[in-house]
Short mmCIF file of C-alpha atoms and ligand atoms in Angstrom, two decimals:
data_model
loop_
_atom_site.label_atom_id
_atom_site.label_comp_id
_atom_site.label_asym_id
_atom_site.label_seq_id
_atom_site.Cartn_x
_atom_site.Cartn_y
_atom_site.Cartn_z
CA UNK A 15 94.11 62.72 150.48
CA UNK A 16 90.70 64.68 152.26
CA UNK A 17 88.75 66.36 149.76
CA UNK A 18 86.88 69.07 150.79
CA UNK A 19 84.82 72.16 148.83
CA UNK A 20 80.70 72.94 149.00
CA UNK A 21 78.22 71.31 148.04
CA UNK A 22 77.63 71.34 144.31
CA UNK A 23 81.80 72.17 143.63
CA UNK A 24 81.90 69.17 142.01
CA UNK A 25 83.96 66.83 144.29
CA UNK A 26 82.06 63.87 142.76
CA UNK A 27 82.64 64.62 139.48
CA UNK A 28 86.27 65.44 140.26
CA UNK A 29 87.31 62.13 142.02
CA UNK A 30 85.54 59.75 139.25
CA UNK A 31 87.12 61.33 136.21
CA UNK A 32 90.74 61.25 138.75
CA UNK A 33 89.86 57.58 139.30
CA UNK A 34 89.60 56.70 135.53
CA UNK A 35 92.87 58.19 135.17
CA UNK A 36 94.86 56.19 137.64
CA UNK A 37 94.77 52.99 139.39
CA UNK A 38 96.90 53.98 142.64
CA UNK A 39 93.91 55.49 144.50
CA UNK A 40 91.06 54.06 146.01
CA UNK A 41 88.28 56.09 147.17
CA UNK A 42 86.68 56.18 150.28
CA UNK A 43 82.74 55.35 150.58
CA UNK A 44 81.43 56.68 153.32
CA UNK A 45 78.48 55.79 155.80
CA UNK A 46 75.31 58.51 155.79
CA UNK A 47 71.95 58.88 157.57
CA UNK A 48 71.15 61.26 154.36
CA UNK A 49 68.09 59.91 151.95
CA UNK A 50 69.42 58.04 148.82
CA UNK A 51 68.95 59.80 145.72
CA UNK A 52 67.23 58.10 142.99
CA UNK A 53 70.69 58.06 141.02
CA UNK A 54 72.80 56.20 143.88
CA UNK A 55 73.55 53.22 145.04
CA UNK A 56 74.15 51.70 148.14
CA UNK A 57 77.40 50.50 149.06
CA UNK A 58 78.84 52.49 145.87
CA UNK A 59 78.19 56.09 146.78
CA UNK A 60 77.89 56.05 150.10
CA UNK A 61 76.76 53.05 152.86
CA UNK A 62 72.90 54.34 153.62
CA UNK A 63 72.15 53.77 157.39
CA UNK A 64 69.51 54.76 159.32
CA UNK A 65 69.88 56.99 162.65
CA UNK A 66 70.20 54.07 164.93
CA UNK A 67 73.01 52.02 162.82
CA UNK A 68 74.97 55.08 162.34
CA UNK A 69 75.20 55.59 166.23
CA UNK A 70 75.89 51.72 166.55
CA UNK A 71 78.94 52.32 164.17
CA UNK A 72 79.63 55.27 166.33
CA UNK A 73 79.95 53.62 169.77
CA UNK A 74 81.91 50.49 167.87
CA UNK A 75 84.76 53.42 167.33
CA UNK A 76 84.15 52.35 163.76
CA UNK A 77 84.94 56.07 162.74
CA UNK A 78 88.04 57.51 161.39
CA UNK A 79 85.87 60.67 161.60
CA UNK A 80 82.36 62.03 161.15
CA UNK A 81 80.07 64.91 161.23
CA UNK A 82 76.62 66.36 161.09
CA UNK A 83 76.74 68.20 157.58
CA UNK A 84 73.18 69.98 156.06
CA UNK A 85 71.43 68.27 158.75
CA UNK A 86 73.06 64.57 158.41
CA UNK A 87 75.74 62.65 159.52
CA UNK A 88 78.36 61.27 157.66
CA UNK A 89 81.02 59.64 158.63
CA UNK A 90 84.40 57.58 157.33
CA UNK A 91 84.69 53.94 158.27
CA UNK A 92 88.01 53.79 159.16
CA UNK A 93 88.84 49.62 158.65
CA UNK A 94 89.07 50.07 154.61
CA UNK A 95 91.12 53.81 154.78
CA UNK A 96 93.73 51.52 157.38
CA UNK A 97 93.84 48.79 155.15
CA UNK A 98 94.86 50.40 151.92
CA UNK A 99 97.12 52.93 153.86
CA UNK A 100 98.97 49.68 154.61
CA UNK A 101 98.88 48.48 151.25
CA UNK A 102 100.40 51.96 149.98
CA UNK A 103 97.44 53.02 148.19
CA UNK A 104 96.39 56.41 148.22
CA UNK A 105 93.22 56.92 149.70
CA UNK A 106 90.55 60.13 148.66
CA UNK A 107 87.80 61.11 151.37
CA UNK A 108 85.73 63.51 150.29
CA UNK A 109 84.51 65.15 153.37
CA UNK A 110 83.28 68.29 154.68
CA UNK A 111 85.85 70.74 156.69
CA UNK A 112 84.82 69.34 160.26
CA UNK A 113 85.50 66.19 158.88
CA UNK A 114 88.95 67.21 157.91
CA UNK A 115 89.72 68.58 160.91
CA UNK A 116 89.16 65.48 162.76
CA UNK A 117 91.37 63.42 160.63
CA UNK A 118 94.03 66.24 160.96
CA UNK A 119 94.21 64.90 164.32
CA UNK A 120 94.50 61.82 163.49
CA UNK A 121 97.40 61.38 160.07
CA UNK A 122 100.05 63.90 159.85
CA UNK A 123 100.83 62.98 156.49
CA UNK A 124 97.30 63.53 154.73
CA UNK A 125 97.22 65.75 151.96
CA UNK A 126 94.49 68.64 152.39
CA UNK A 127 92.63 70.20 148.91
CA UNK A 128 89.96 71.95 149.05
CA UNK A 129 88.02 72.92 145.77
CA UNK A 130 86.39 75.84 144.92
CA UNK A 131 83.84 76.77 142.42
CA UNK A 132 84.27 79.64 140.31
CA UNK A 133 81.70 82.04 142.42
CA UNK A 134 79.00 81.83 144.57
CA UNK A 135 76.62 82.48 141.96
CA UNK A 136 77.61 79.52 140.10
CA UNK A 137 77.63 77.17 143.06
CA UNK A 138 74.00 78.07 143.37
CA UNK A 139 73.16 77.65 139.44
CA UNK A 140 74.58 74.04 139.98
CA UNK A 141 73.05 72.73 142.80
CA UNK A 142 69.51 74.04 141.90
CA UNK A 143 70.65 72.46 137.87
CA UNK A 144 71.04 68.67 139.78
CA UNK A 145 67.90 68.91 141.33
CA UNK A 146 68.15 67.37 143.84
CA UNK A 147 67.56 69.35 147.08
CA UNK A 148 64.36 71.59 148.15
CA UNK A 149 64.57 75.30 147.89
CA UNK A 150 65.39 75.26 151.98
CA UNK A 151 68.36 72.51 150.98
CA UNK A 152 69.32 74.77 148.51
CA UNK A 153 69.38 77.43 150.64
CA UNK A 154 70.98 75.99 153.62
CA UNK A 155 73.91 74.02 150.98
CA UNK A 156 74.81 78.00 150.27
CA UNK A 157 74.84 78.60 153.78
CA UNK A 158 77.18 76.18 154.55
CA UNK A 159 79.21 77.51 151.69
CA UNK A 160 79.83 80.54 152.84
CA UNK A 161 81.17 78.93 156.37
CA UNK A 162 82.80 76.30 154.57
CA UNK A 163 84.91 78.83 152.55
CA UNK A 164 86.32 79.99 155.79
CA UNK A 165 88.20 77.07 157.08
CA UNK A 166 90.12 77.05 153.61
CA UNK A 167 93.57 78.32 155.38
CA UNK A 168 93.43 74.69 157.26
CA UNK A 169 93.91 73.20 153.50
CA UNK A 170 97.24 72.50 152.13
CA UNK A 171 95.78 73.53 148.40
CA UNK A 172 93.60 75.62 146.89
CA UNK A 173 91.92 74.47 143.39
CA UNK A 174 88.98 76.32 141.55
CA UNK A 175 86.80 73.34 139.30
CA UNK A 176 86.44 75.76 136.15
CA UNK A 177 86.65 73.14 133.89
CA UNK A 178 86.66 69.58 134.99
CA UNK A 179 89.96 68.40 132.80
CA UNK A 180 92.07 71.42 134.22
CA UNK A 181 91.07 70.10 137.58
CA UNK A 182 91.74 66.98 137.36
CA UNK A 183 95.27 67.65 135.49
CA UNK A 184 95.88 70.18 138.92
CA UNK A 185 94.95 67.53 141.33
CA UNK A 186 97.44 64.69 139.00
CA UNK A 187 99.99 67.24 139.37
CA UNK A 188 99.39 67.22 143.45
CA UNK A 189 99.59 64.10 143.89
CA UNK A 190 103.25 63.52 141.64
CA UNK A 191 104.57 66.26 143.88
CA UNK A 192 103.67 64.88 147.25
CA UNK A 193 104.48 61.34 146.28
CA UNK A 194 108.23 63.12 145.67
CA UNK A 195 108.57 64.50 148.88
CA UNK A 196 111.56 63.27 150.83
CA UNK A 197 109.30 61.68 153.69
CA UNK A 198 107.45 60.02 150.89
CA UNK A 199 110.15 58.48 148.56
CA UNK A 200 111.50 55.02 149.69
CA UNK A 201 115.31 54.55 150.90
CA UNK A 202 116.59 58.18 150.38
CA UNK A 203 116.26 59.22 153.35
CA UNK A 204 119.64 60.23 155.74
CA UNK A 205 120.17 57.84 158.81
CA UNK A 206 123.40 58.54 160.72
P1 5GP B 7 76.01 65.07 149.81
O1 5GP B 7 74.80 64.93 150.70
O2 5GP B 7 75.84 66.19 148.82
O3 5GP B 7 76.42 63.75 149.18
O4 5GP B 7 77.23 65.47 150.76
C1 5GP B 7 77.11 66.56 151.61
C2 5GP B 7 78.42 66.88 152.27
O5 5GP B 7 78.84 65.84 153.14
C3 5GP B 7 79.58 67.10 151.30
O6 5GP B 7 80.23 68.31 151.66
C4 5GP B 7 80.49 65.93 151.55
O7 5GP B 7 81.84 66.25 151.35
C5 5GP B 7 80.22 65.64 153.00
N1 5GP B 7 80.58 64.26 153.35
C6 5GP B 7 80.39 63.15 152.62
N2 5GP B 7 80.88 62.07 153.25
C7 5GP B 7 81.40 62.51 154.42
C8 5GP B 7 82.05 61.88 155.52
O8 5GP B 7 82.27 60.67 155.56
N3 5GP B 7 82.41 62.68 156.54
C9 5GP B 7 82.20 64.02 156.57
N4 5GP B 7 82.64 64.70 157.61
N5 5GP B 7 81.60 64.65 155.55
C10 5GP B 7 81.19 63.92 154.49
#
């Protein structure tokens, strides 16, 4: 399941409160070159590397994907998204479009939802509330919005993060109607 929306939509908040919910799906931590921020952790929010590790994991085809996004790269380490795809789990990347366009490639039988914040204006009044990025971060994050928002016809589903129980409920319901598609549901399928 790829994740996708701007920065400050909420995706964070969105898969942990999903997570608490359910235990079939395991989310994805991925590998930046981005400065931690004084409320993360490594190896829990993402895997902090520095410029020359992340191109190491690069060459070692250690990627499912990965991207430059608000001047960093990020990318998915693709043993642990294999691994649980084997065990049946669902697995949640929360990426940025380019991102999702590379694992597109890749899995024709991802699910793509891509959340959106209520307005623009709004988007802005929570990033600069977290306080965490500069004025020029800020800036650039609503940038990258705007372009962001225009890749949404790639996504299989649209959902606006109004309120973060609604969301979640939206995303549950997602998930119970993917996991009964044909493809997806054990033995019923027609073999002649
Ligand atoms: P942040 O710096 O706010 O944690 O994340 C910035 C952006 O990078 C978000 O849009 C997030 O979805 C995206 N991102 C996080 N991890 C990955 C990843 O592994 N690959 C890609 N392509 N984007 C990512």
């Amino acid at each position: 399941m790829v994740l996708s929306g701007p920065s400050g939509v909420g995706k964070g908040t969105v898969c942990e409160e999903l997570m608490k919910d359910r235990d079939d799906i395991r989310y994805s931590i991925s590998a930046t070159t981005r400065k931690k921020r004084p409320n993360e952790k490594d190896g829990e929010n993402y895997y902090f590397l520095s410029l020359d590790d992340f191109n190491q994991r690069i060459e070692d085809g250690d990627f499912l994907e990965f991207a430059k996004v608000h001047g960093n790269y990020y990318g998915t380490p693709k043993k642990y998204v294999k691994e649980q795809i084997k065990n049946g789990e669902i697995v949640i990347l929360e990426i940025d479009v380019q991102g999702a366009l590379q694992v597109k490639e890749n899995f024709d039988n991802a699910v793509y939802i891509f959340l959106l914040p209520p307005d623009l204006m709004e988007l802005r009044r929570r990033i600069v509330g977290r306080s965490t990025e500069d004025e020029k971060q800020i800036n650039l994050r609503m940038e990258n919005a705007k372009k962001e928002l225009s890749f949404i016809d790639k996504y299989d589903y649209a959902v606006v993060n109004d309120e973060i129980s609604h969301t979640v409920d939206k995303i549950d319901a997602i998930i119970q109607a993917e996991k009964l598609r044909v493809r997806n549901v054990k033995g019923v399928q027609h073999h002649d």
